[in-house]
Short mmCIF file of C-alpha atoms and ligand atoms in Angstrom, two decimals:
data_model
loop_
_atom_site.label_atom_id
_atom_site.label_comp_id
_atom_site.label_asym_id
_atom_site.label_seq_id
_atom_site.Cartn_x
_atom_site.Cartn_y
_atom_site.Cartn_z
CA MET A 1 89.01 -15.57 -136.88
CA SER A 2 90.47 -12.29 -135.47
CA SER A 3 94.15 -12.09 -134.24
CA ARG A 4 95.35 -9.93 -132.20
CA TRP A 5 98.61 -10.68 -130.17
CA VAL A 6 100.35 -8.61 -127.40
CA PHE A 7 103.95 -9.00 -126.75
CA PHE A 8 105.52 -8.12 -123.02
CA ASP A 9 109.21 -7.74 -122.41
CA LEU A 10 110.23 -9.54 -119.15
CA ASP A 11 112.36 -7.44 -116.91
CA GLY A 12 110.84 -4.74 -115.75
CA THR A 13 107.82 -5.30 -117.37
CA LEU A 14 106.39 -8.98 -116.12
CA THR A 15 108.95 -9.57 -113.27
CA ARG A 16 110.67 -7.48 -111.12
CA SER A 17 114.40 -8.73 -111.15
CA GLU A 18 116.37 -6.52 -109.19
CA GLU A 19 116.34 -8.48 -106.02
CA GLY A 20 118.54 -11.62 -107.47
CA ILE A 21 120.66 -9.41 -109.75
CA TRP A 22 121.56 -7.63 -106.30
CA ASN A 23 122.59 -10.82 -104.69
CA CYS A 24 124.19 -12.26 -107.13
CA ALA A 25 126.86 -9.03 -107.49
CA ARG A 26 127.11 -8.96 -104.01
CA TYR A 27 127.76 -12.48 -103.89
CA ALA A 28 130.52 -12.41 -106.59
CA ALA A 29 131.62 -9.03 -104.88
CA GLN A 30 132.57 -11.12 -101.68
CA ARG A 31 133.94 -14.68 -103.17
CA MET A 32 136.45 -12.24 -104.82
CA GLY A 33 137.46 -10.22 -101.41
CA PHE A 34 136.17 -7.05 -102.32
CA PRO A 35 134.10 -4.82 -100.19
CA GLN A 36 129.81 -5.38 -100.98
CA PRO A 37 128.82 -2.62 -103.01
CA ASP A 38 126.34 -0.05 -101.37
CA GLY A 39 122.48 0.92 -102.16
CA GLU A 40 123.64 3.05 -104.98
CA THR A 41 125.82 1.34 -106.79
CA LEU A 42 123.78 -1.43 -106.92
CA LYS A 43 121.37 0.51 -108.80
CA GLN A 44 123.82 1.72 -111.23
CA TRP A 45 123.81 -2.38 -111.72
CA ILE A 46 120.76 -3.24 -113.56
CA GLY A 47 121.25 -2.53 -117.57
CA PRO A 48 125.32 -2.22 -117.98
CA PRO A 49 126.86 -5.66 -119.26
CA LEU A 50 128.59 -7.36 -116.32
CA ILE A 51 132.45 -7.08 -116.74
CA TRP A 52 131.84 -2.34 -117.20
CA SER A 53 130.00 -3.07 -113.71
CA PHE A 54 132.72 -5.44 -112.27
CA ARG A 55 135.46 -2.65 -113.43
CA ASN A 56 133.84 0.50 -113.17
CA LEU A 57 131.18 0.48 -110.36
CA LEU A 58 133.55 -2.10 -107.59
CA GLY A 59 137.43 -1.02 -109.71
CA MET A 60 138.04 -4.84 -110.34
CA THR A 61 140.30 -5.51 -113.03
CA GLU A 62 140.06 -7.24 -116.64
CA LYS A 63 140.76 -10.45 -115.57
CA GLN A 64 138.96 -10.35 -111.90
CA ALA A 65 135.90 -8.63 -113.42
CA VAL A 66 135.83 -11.96 -115.90
CA ARG A 67 136.11 -14.03 -112.94
CA ALA A 68 133.33 -12.32 -111.15
CA GLN A 69 131.54 -12.78 -114.40
CA GLU A 70 131.76 -16.42 -113.91
CA ILE A 71 131.10 -16.55 -110.25
CA TYR A 72 127.99 -14.22 -110.93
CA ARG A 73 126.79 -16.50 -113.47
CA GLU A 74 127.02 -19.92 -111.21
CA ARG A 75 124.90 -18.29 -108.71
CA TYR A 76 122.22 -16.56 -111.17
CA THR A 77 121.76 -19.77 -112.72
CA ALA A 78 121.12 -21.94 -109.79
CA VAL A 79 119.08 -19.18 -107.61
CA GLY A 80 119.42 -15.80 -108.78
CA LYS A 81 116.64 -16.13 -111.50
CA PHE A 82 114.24 -17.28 -109.33
CA GLU A 83 114.95 -14.62 -106.59
CA ASN A 84 112.39 -12.40 -108.98
CA GLN A 85 108.81 -11.02 -108.51
CA VAL A 86 106.00 -11.25 -110.55
CA TYR A 87 104.77 -7.75 -110.49
CA PRO A 88 101.11 -7.02 -108.99
CA GLY A 89 98.18 -7.11 -111.31
CA VAL A 90 99.71 -9.04 -113.98
CA ARG A 91 98.66 -12.69 -113.65
CA GLY A 92 95.33 -11.13 -113.74
CA MET A 93 95.78 -8.44 -116.59
CA LEU A 94 97.26 -11.70 -118.55
CA ARG A 95 94.36 -13.91 -117.86
CA ALA A 96 91.74 -11.47 -118.96
CA LEU A 97 93.60 -10.61 -122.02
CA ARG A 98 93.30 -14.62 -122.55
CA ALA A 99 90.18 -14.47 -121.59
CA GLY A 100 89.49 -12.03 -124.24
CA GLY A 101 90.64 -13.96 -127.11
CA VAL A 102 94.38 -12.11 -126.77
CA HIS A 103 97.38 -14.10 -127.76
CA LEU A 104 100.08 -13.17 -125.88
CA GLY A 105 103.99 -13.44 -126.35
CA VAL A 106 107.40 -12.33 -124.35
CA VAL A 107 110.14 -10.38 -126.47
CA THR A 108 113.14 -10.18 -124.15
CA GLY A 109 116.95 -9.27 -123.74
CA LYS A 110 117.04 -12.60 -121.92
CA PRO A 111 118.95 -15.35 -123.37
CA GLU A 112 116.21 -17.64 -124.03
CA GLY A 113 117.19 -20.31 -121.15
CA PRO A 114 116.55 -18.21 -118.36
CA THR A 115 113.57 -16.63 -119.25
CA ARG A 116 111.49 -20.10 -120.01
CA ASP A 117 112.61 -20.79 -116.40
CA ILE A 118 111.34 -17.75 -115.31
CA LEU A 119 107.68 -18.40 -116.98
CA GLU A 120 108.14 -22.00 -115.94
CA HIS A 121 108.68 -21.28 -112.35
CA PHE A 122 106.25 -18.71 -111.42
CA GLY A 123 103.40 -20.63 -113.61
CA LEU A 124 103.54 -17.72 -116.23
CA MET A 125 104.23 -20.14 -119.28
CA LYS A 126 100.63 -21.41 -119.67
CA PHE A 127 99.35 -17.38 -120.81
CA VAL A 128 102.16 -17.46 -123.48
CA GLU A 129 102.01 -18.74 -126.74
CA ARG A 130 105.29 -17.26 -128.15
CA ILE A 131 109.05 -16.55 -127.19
CA SER A 132 111.66 -14.54 -128.57
CA CYS A 133 114.76 -13.64 -127.01
CA ALA A 134 118.01 -12.39 -127.55
CA THR A 135 121.31 -14.33 -128.96
CA ASP A 136 124.46 -13.15 -129.47
CA ALA A 137 124.03 -12.50 -132.87
CA ARG A 138 121.07 -10.43 -132.51
CA ALA A 139 119.38 -8.45 -129.72
CA GLU A 140 117.27 -5.73 -131.56
CA LYS A 141 114.06 -5.50 -130.18
CA ASP A 142 112.25 -4.56 -133.29
CA HIS A 143 114.37 -7.93 -135.29
CA LEU A 144 113.08 -9.74 -131.99
CA ILE A 145 109.59 -8.87 -132.34
CA ARG A 146 109.27 -9.31 -136.41
CA SER A 147 110.63 -12.71 -135.49
CA VAL A 148 107.91 -13.75 -133.69
CA LEU A 149 105.13 -11.67 -135.14
CA PRO A 150 102.30 -13.84 -137.77
CA GLU A 151 101.86 -12.68 -140.98
CA ASP A 152 98.53 -12.88 -140.13
CA ALA A 153 98.20 -10.49 -137.22
CA GLU A 154 95.30 -8.17 -137.39
CA GLU A 155 96.43 -5.91 -134.43
CA ALA A 156 99.49 -6.48 -132.19
CA TRP A 157 101.32 -4.39 -129.25
CA MET A 158 104.31 -3.82 -127.64
CA VAL A 159 104.50 -3.63 -124.01
CA GLY A 160 108.06 -2.64 -122.19
CA ASP A 161 109.21 -0.35 -119.30
CA ARG A 162 112.47 1.02 -121.38
CA ARG A 163 112.90 3.05 -124.88
CA PHE A 164 114.25 0.11 -126.59
CA ASP A 165 110.99 -2.16 -125.45
CA MET A 166 108.73 1.52 -127.52
CA GLU A 167 111.69 2.18 -129.90
CA GLY A 168 111.86 -2.16 -131.58
CA GLY A 169 107.77 -1.89 -131.44
CA VAL A 170 107.39 1.42 -133.37
CA GLN A 171 110.07 0.14 -136.08
CA ALA A 172 108.49 -3.30 -136.17
CA GLY A 173 105.23 -1.37 -136.65
CA VAL A 174 102.78 -2.49 -133.68
CA ARG A 175 100.93 -0.33 -131.03
CA THR A 176 103.21 0.56 -128.52
CA ILE A 177 101.83 0.75 -124.35
CA GLY A 178 104.82 1.97 -122.13
CA ALA A 179 104.97 -0.01 -118.46
CA ALA A 180 105.80 2.97 -116.02
CA TRP A 181 105.64 0.16 -112.98
CA GLY A 182 109.22 -0.95 -114.30
CA TYR A 183 112.75 1.06 -114.57
CA GLY A 184 111.89 3.50 -116.98
CA THR A 185 110.32 6.45 -116.86
CA GLU A 186 106.69 8.05 -118.55
CA GLU A 187 109.15 10.25 -119.90
CA GLU A 188 111.54 8.04 -121.18
CA LEU A 189 108.88 5.88 -122.58
CA ARG A 190 107.08 8.89 -124.27
CA ASP A 191 110.04 10.24 -126.10
CA ALA A 192 110.88 6.58 -127.39
CA GLY A 193 107.12 6.68 -128.96
CA ALA A 194 104.72 5.23 -126.35
CA GLN A 195 101.40 5.39 -128.08
CA TYR A 196 100.03 4.65 -124.14
CA ILE A 197 101.20 4.49 -120.77
CA ALA A 198 99.71 2.01 -118.33
CA ARG A 199 101.05 2.85 -114.65
CA ASP A 200 99.64 -0.43 -113.64
CA ALA A 201 99.55 -4.05 -114.89
CA TRP A 202 95.44 -3.64 -115.35
CA ALA A 203 95.90 -0.59 -117.38
CA VAL A 204 97.41 -2.81 -120.53
CA ALA A 205 94.15 -5.11 -120.12
CA GLU A 206 91.86 -2.26 -119.86
CA ILE A 207 93.97 -0.35 -123.35
CA VAL A 208 93.77 -3.52 -125.43
CA CYS A 209 90.26 -5.28 -124.38
CA PRO A 210 88.40 -1.79 -123.25
CA GLY A 211 85.43 -3.34 -120.64
CA ALA A 212 87.73 -6.08 -119.65
CA ARG A 213 86.43 -7.68 -116.76
CA ARG A 214 89.17 -8.48 -113.99
CA PRO A 215 89.23 -12.52 -113.33
CA GLU A 216 88.40 -13.35 -109.40
CA GLY A 217 90.69 -13.81 -106.94
CA ALA A 218 90.66 -16.15 -103.92
CA PHE A 219 89.87 -16.92 -100.42
CA LEU A 220 92.27 -19.06 -97.95
CA SER A 221 91.71 -19.06 -94.48
CA MET A 222 94.42 -20.39 -91.66
CA GLU A 223 93.18 -22.59 -88.82
CA GLY A 224 94.70 -24.11 -86.15
CA LEU A 225 94.57 -24.52 -82.14
CA ASP A 226 95.83 -21.03 -79.99
CA GLY A 227 99.74 -20.30 -80.33
CA SER A 228 99.93 -22.64 -83.65
CA GLY A 229 101.69 -20.00 -85.32
CA LYS A 230 99.00 -18.84 -87.40
CA SER A 231 100.18 -14.89 -87.32
CA THR A 232 103.72 -16.23 -88.50
CA GLN A 233 102.69 -18.27 -91.13
CA MET A 234 100.34 -15.79 -92.70
CA GLU A 235 102.95 -13.03 -93.24
CA MET A 236 105.22 -16.01 -94.67
CA LEU A 237 102.76 -16.85 -97.44
CA THR A 238 101.91 -13.74 -98.27
CA ARG A 239 105.72 -12.77 -99.30
CA ASN A 240 105.44 -15.82 -100.82
CA LEU A 241 102.56 -14.79 -103.00
CA GLU A 242 103.21 -11.75 -103.73
CA ARG A 243 106.53 -13.25 -105.19
CA PHE A 244 104.23 -14.73 -107.67
CA GLY A 245 102.24 -11.48 -108.06
CA PHE A 246 99.24 -12.58 -106.36
CA GLU A 247 97.86 -9.52 -104.32
CA VAL A 248 97.04 -10.85 -100.72
CA GLU A 249 94.85 -8.68 -98.49
CA HIS A 250 94.53 -9.80 -94.72
CA SER A 251 91.73 -10.41 -92.52
CA ARG A 252 90.47 -12.03 -88.98
CA GLU A 253 88.20 -13.41 -87.64
CA PRO A 254 86.40 -12.46 -85.01
CA GLY A 255 86.98 -9.18 -86.90
CA GLY A 256 88.06 -8.07 -90.29
CA THR A 257 85.14 -5.31 -90.05
CA PRO A 258 84.11 -2.10 -87.86
CA ILE A 259 81.03 -4.16 -86.46
CA GLY A 260 82.78 -7.37 -86.52
CA GLU A 261 85.81 -5.67 -84.25
CA LYS A 262 83.13 -4.55 -81.85
CA ILE A 263 81.61 -8.36 -81.63
CA ARG A 264 85.18 -9.24 -81.10
CA GLU A 265 85.27 -6.98 -78.29
CA LEU A 266 82.50 -8.63 -76.62
CA LEU A 267 82.98 -12.33 -77.41
CA LEU A 268 86.78 -11.82 -76.36
CA SER A 269 86.27 -9.64 -72.76
CA ARG A 270 86.96 -11.84 -69.59
CA GLU A 271 84.17 -9.63 -68.25
CA ASN A 272 81.51 -11.39 -70.32
CA GLY A 273 81.34 -14.57 -68.33
CA GLU A 274 77.74 -14.76 -68.44
CA MET A 275 77.62 -15.27 -71.85
CA THR A 276 75.82 -18.35 -73.15
CA ASP A 277 77.05 -20.94 -75.34
CA VAL A 278 74.26 -19.89 -78.12
CA THR A 279 74.91 -16.36 -77.76
CA GLU A 280 78.72 -17.08 -77.98
CA ALA A 281 78.31 -19.18 -81.22
CA LEU A 282 75.97 -16.25 -82.94
CA LEU A 283 77.99 -13.58 -82.07
CA TYR A 284 80.90 -15.04 -83.77
CA ALA A 285 78.01 -15.68 -87.10
CA ALA A 286 76.67 -12.36 -87.00
CA ALA A 287 80.31 -10.76 -87.69
CA ARG A 288 81.11 -13.43 -90.02
CA ALA A 289 77.98 -12.37 -92.02
CA GLN A 290 78.87 -8.87 -92.15
CA HIS A 291 82.83 -10.13 -92.93
CA VAL A 292 81.27 -12.21 -96.08
CA ARG A 293 79.57 -8.88 -97.73
CA GLU A 294 82.14 -6.28 -96.46
CA ARG A 295 85.16 -7.49 -96.74
CA ILE A 296 85.30 -11.29 -98.63
CA ARG A 297 83.30 -11.13 -101.23
CA PRO A 298 84.45 -7.36 -102.31
CA ALA A 299 87.78 -8.53 -102.32
CA VAL A 300 87.66 -11.81 -104.26
CA ALA A 301 85.79 -10.06 -106.66
CA ALA A 302 88.35 -7.41 -107.42
CA GLY A 303 90.85 -10.08 -108.18
CA ARG A 304 92.51 -10.02 -104.91
CA VAL A 305 93.65 -13.34 -102.52
CA LEU A 306 91.54 -12.61 -99.05
CA LEU A 307 93.97 -14.71 -96.01
CA CYS A 308 91.81 -14.90 -93.38
CA ASP A 309 92.82 -15.73 -89.37
CA ARG A 310 90.26 -17.95 -88.83
CA PHE A 311 86.34 -18.53 -90.35
CA LEU A 312 83.66 -21.35 -90.24
CA ASP A 313 85.70 -24.06 -89.10
CA SER A 314 86.78 -22.21 -85.75
CA SER A 315 83.17 -21.96 -84.73
CA VAL A 316 82.91 -25.77 -85.83
CA ALA A 317 86.04 -26.31 -84.02
CA TYR A 318 85.43 -23.60 -80.96
CA GLN A 319 82.00 -23.98 -80.55
CA GLY A 320 80.52 -27.25 -82.33
CA GLY A 321 83.72 -29.22 -80.49
CA GLY A 322 84.91 -26.88 -77.63
CA ARG A 323 81.37 -25.88 -76.67
CA GLN A 324 79.92 -29.07 -77.36
CA LEU A 325 76.88 -27.88 -79.56
CA GLY A 326 77.74 -30.21 -82.30
CA VAL A 327 79.43 -30.01 -85.60
CA ASP A 328 75.57 -29.62 -87.54
CA ARG A 329 74.20 -27.31 -85.20
CA VAL A 330 76.76 -24.96 -85.85
CA LEU A 331 77.11 -25.51 -89.97
CA ALA A 332 73.06 -25.16 -89.64
CA LEU A 333 73.21 -21.81 -87.85
CA ASN A 334 76.04 -20.25 -89.75
CA ALA A 335 74.47 -20.82 -93.32
CA GLU A 336 72.81 -17.99 -93.71
CA ALA A 337 76.11 -16.37 -92.78
CA VAL A 338 78.15 -17.46 -95.86
CA GLU A 339 75.84 -18.66 -97.97
CA ASP A 340 77.98 -20.36 -100.24
CA THR A 341 80.98 -18.20 -99.80
CA LEU A 342 83.63 -21.05 -98.42
CA PRO A 343 87.67 -20.86 -98.45
CA MET A 344 89.31 -22.63 -101.68
CA VAL A 345 92.09 -23.36 -99.66
CA THR A 346 92.23 -23.77 -95.56
CA ILE A 347 95.66 -24.19 -93.98
CA TYR A 348 95.60 -26.22 -90.84
CA LEU A 349 98.75 -25.46 -88.62
CA ASP A 350 98.42 -29.13 -86.39
CA LEU A 351 99.57 -28.98 -82.82
CA ASP A 352 98.17 -30.96 -80.18
CA HIS A 353 95.91 -29.24 -77.10
CA ARG A 354 98.34 -29.81 -75.20
CA THR A 355 101.90 -27.90 -76.69
CA SER A 356 99.00 -25.67 -77.50
CA LEU A 357 98.66 -24.45 -73.81
CA ALA A 358 102.25 -24.77 -72.90
CA ARG A 359 102.66 -22.00 -75.65
CA ARG A 360 100.02 -19.71 -74.81
CA SER A 361 100.68 -19.63 -71.30
CA ALA A 362 104.12 -18.39 -72.13
CA ALA A 363 102.33 -16.07 -74.19
CA SER A 364 101.20 -12.40 -72.48
CA GLU A 365 97.42 -12.35 -71.15
CA LEU A 366 94.82 -15.06 -71.92
CA ASP A 367 91.61 -14.00 -73.79
CA ARG A 368 87.91 -15.27 -72.72
CA LEU A 369 88.76 -18.60 -74.78
CA GLU A 370 91.95 -18.95 -74.27
CA ALA A 371 91.17 -19.16 -70.37
CA GLU A 372 89.58 -22.13 -70.87
CA LYS A 373 89.96 -25.40 -69.23
CA GLU A 374 92.16 -28.28 -70.85
CA GLU A 375 89.27 -30.52 -71.86
CA PHE A 376 87.70 -27.24 -73.76
CA HIS A 377 90.56 -27.43 -75.95
CA ALA A 378 90.81 -31.37 -76.44
CA ARG A 379 87.57 -31.07 -77.61
CA VAL A 380 88.34 -28.02 -80.01
CA GLU A 381 91.38 -30.12 -81.40
CA GLN A 382 89.35 -32.97 -81.90
CA GLY A 383 86.37 -30.73 -83.81
CA TYR A 384 89.53 -29.85 -86.54
CA HIS A 385 90.22 -32.98 -86.87
CA GLU A 386 86.70 -34.16 -87.90
CA LEU A 387 86.22 -31.05 -90.19
CA ILE A 388 89.32 -32.37 -91.74
CA SER A 389 88.13 -35.83 -92.62
CA ARG A 390 85.37 -34.45 -93.85
CA ASN A 391 86.97 -32.13 -96.10
CA PRO A 392 90.05 -33.61 -97.26
CA ASP A 393 90.41 -31.39 -100.52
CA ARG A 394 89.90 -28.61 -99.23
CA TYR A 395 92.45 -28.41 -96.44
CA VAL A 396 96.23 -28.37 -96.20
CA VAL A 397 97.37 -30.20 -92.65
CA VAL A 398 101.19 -29.25 -91.31
CA ASP A 399 102.91 -30.37 -88.81
CA ALA A 400 102.70 -26.96 -86.50
CA ARG A 401 105.98 -28.32 -84.02
CA LYS A 402 108.51 -28.22 -87.35
CA ASP A 403 110.68 -25.70 -88.15
CA ARG A 404 109.11 -22.08 -89.06
CA GLU A 405 110.57 -21.89 -92.28
CA GLU A 406 110.25 -25.88 -93.61
CA ILE A 407 106.22 -25.26 -92.70
CA ALA A 408 106.24 -21.86 -94.93
CA ARG A 409 107.51 -24.19 -97.99
CA GLU A 410 105.33 -26.78 -97.49
CA ILE A 411 102.02 -24.16 -97.25
CA SER A 412 103.24 -22.20 -99.95
CA GLU A 413 103.59 -25.21 -102.13
CA LYS A 414 100.51 -26.24 -101.97
CA VAL A 415 98.56 -23.09 -101.99
CA LEU A 416 100.46 -22.29 -104.91
CA GLU A 417 99.70 -25.53 -106.52
CA ARG A 418 95.86 -24.99 -106.07
CA LEU A 419 95.82 -20.86 -107.12
CA LEU A 420 97.86 -21.46 -110.17
CA ALA A 421 95.22 -24.75 -111.17
CA ALA A 422 92.70 -22.07 -110.41
CA GLU A 423 94.02 -19.82 -112.86
CA GLU A 424 94.06 -22.20 -115.73
CA ALA A 425 90.61 -23.37 -115.19
CA GLY A 426 89.22 -19.98 -116.13
P1 TYD B 501 92.26 -15.33 -82.33
O1 TYD B 501 91.86 -13.89 -82.85
O2 TYD B 501 92.97 -16.37 -83.26
O3 TYD B 501 93.10 -15.42 -80.97
P2 TYD B 501 94.79 -15.45 -80.92
O4 TYD B 501 95.33 -14.92 -82.01
O5 TYD B 501 94.38 -14.56 -79.63
O6 TYD B 501 94.97 -16.89 -80.66
O7 TYD B 501 90.79 -15.51 -82.03
C1 TYD B 501 90.41 -15.50 -80.94
C2 TYD B 501 89.41 -16.59 -80.30
O8 TYD B 501 87.96 -16.52 -80.98
C3 TYD B 501 90.65 -17.73 -80.61
O9 TYD B 501 90.46 -18.21 -78.98
C4 TYD B 501 89.10 -18.81 -81.01
C5 TYD B 501 87.91 -18.33 -80.73
N1 TYD B 501 86.96 -18.11 -82.24
C6 TYD B 501 85.81 -18.99 -82.09
O10 TYD B 501 85.47 -19.80 -80.59
N2 TYD B 501 85.06 -19.35 -82.76
C7 TYD B 501 85.12 -18.73 -84.14
O11 TYD B 501 84.35 -18.91 -85.21
C8 TYD B 501 86.54 -17.99 -84.26
C9 TYD B 501 86.59 -17.14 -85.87
C10 TYD B 501 87.16 -17.75 -82.96
#
């Protein structure tokens, strides 16, 4: 059986760690009563030993630097290590390599505790079979690589963003790929013996497994009555997913394509008061048919997470419930538009129609649907509740009256759970 191994450096290759490092440096400076380090100073922070930085970059005495290091480490252990971001495309690349039968490992200058915590926290541990971390006694990369390289490995690679990774790989006799998205320059990587340069994470999959196929992304939708806070929550969810390395794309319905946006104008313009209910439902479905084919399916096929502000469920709630066309009729009318394309998860921001009305009236001009009477919105709300009871597994329901940070936390937790589970499934 072929045994191919790829080893990755952690900081600067799988994850970008500067945010946590900088926050801890600022915190330690503040607690020690020193002025906040500026951007230029912080840039020099990544790399040298902490004591050196506190002394030379902030002007502390040896004794102060030792105390500052303690404060720094306390914060780093508690929160700093998670103020990290998985680089875009890393998840898809790791999945594709695993699917190609390649074994994966992590070789890092970080101690084992935080390395495991970070890999666990970001759901990367499931891809990794071996970990080799620096100890106080041995930190050289070639030694770290040799200590995890199986004797029967037929092919092995080291992927890293600094010269130490490339030099270590060369000395350990493995192939080398320079990760140009990290902290080192292409020149540094080549000079240190990089055989290949990967400009983004996916390029690693193409070098190791030529012709590798990108794993599918996911389609998510956000639903709720007008004024339920969808836009804010879309932004907050996106930031949280991006921290995990998911590549997120936004879209909306009606709209999301040039044709869809034209249909949106027709639908929402208050000049079109004579529009019949069936025309309205068909126009939403027509915009959706275009959107599914032009945007949603291509994004998912390219490995991205497409997060859509409203989808089919809006039609069921607004046209099926609000306009009283009925749930089944609206679903039938949309069957051709969506075929089998349905969201993996739908987030529902639960807000009763009266609060929604109060929030809407406080906002700017109302569109044709928003301007509808209270009974209409009460039926829309009911429509959503019927949908949720029909599809409990697809829905994540959150109370939209809670504090927005709390809502965002709840949503991210549940959505991430689903996305990470889907990665494991295949
Ligand atoms: P939206 O863009 O959410 O407007 P806003 O952000 O101003 O609330 O949606 C536009 C309107 O279209 C909204 O009132 C809901 C309605 N709508 C339907 O009636 N059916 C549908 O299928 C969709 C997608 C939206």
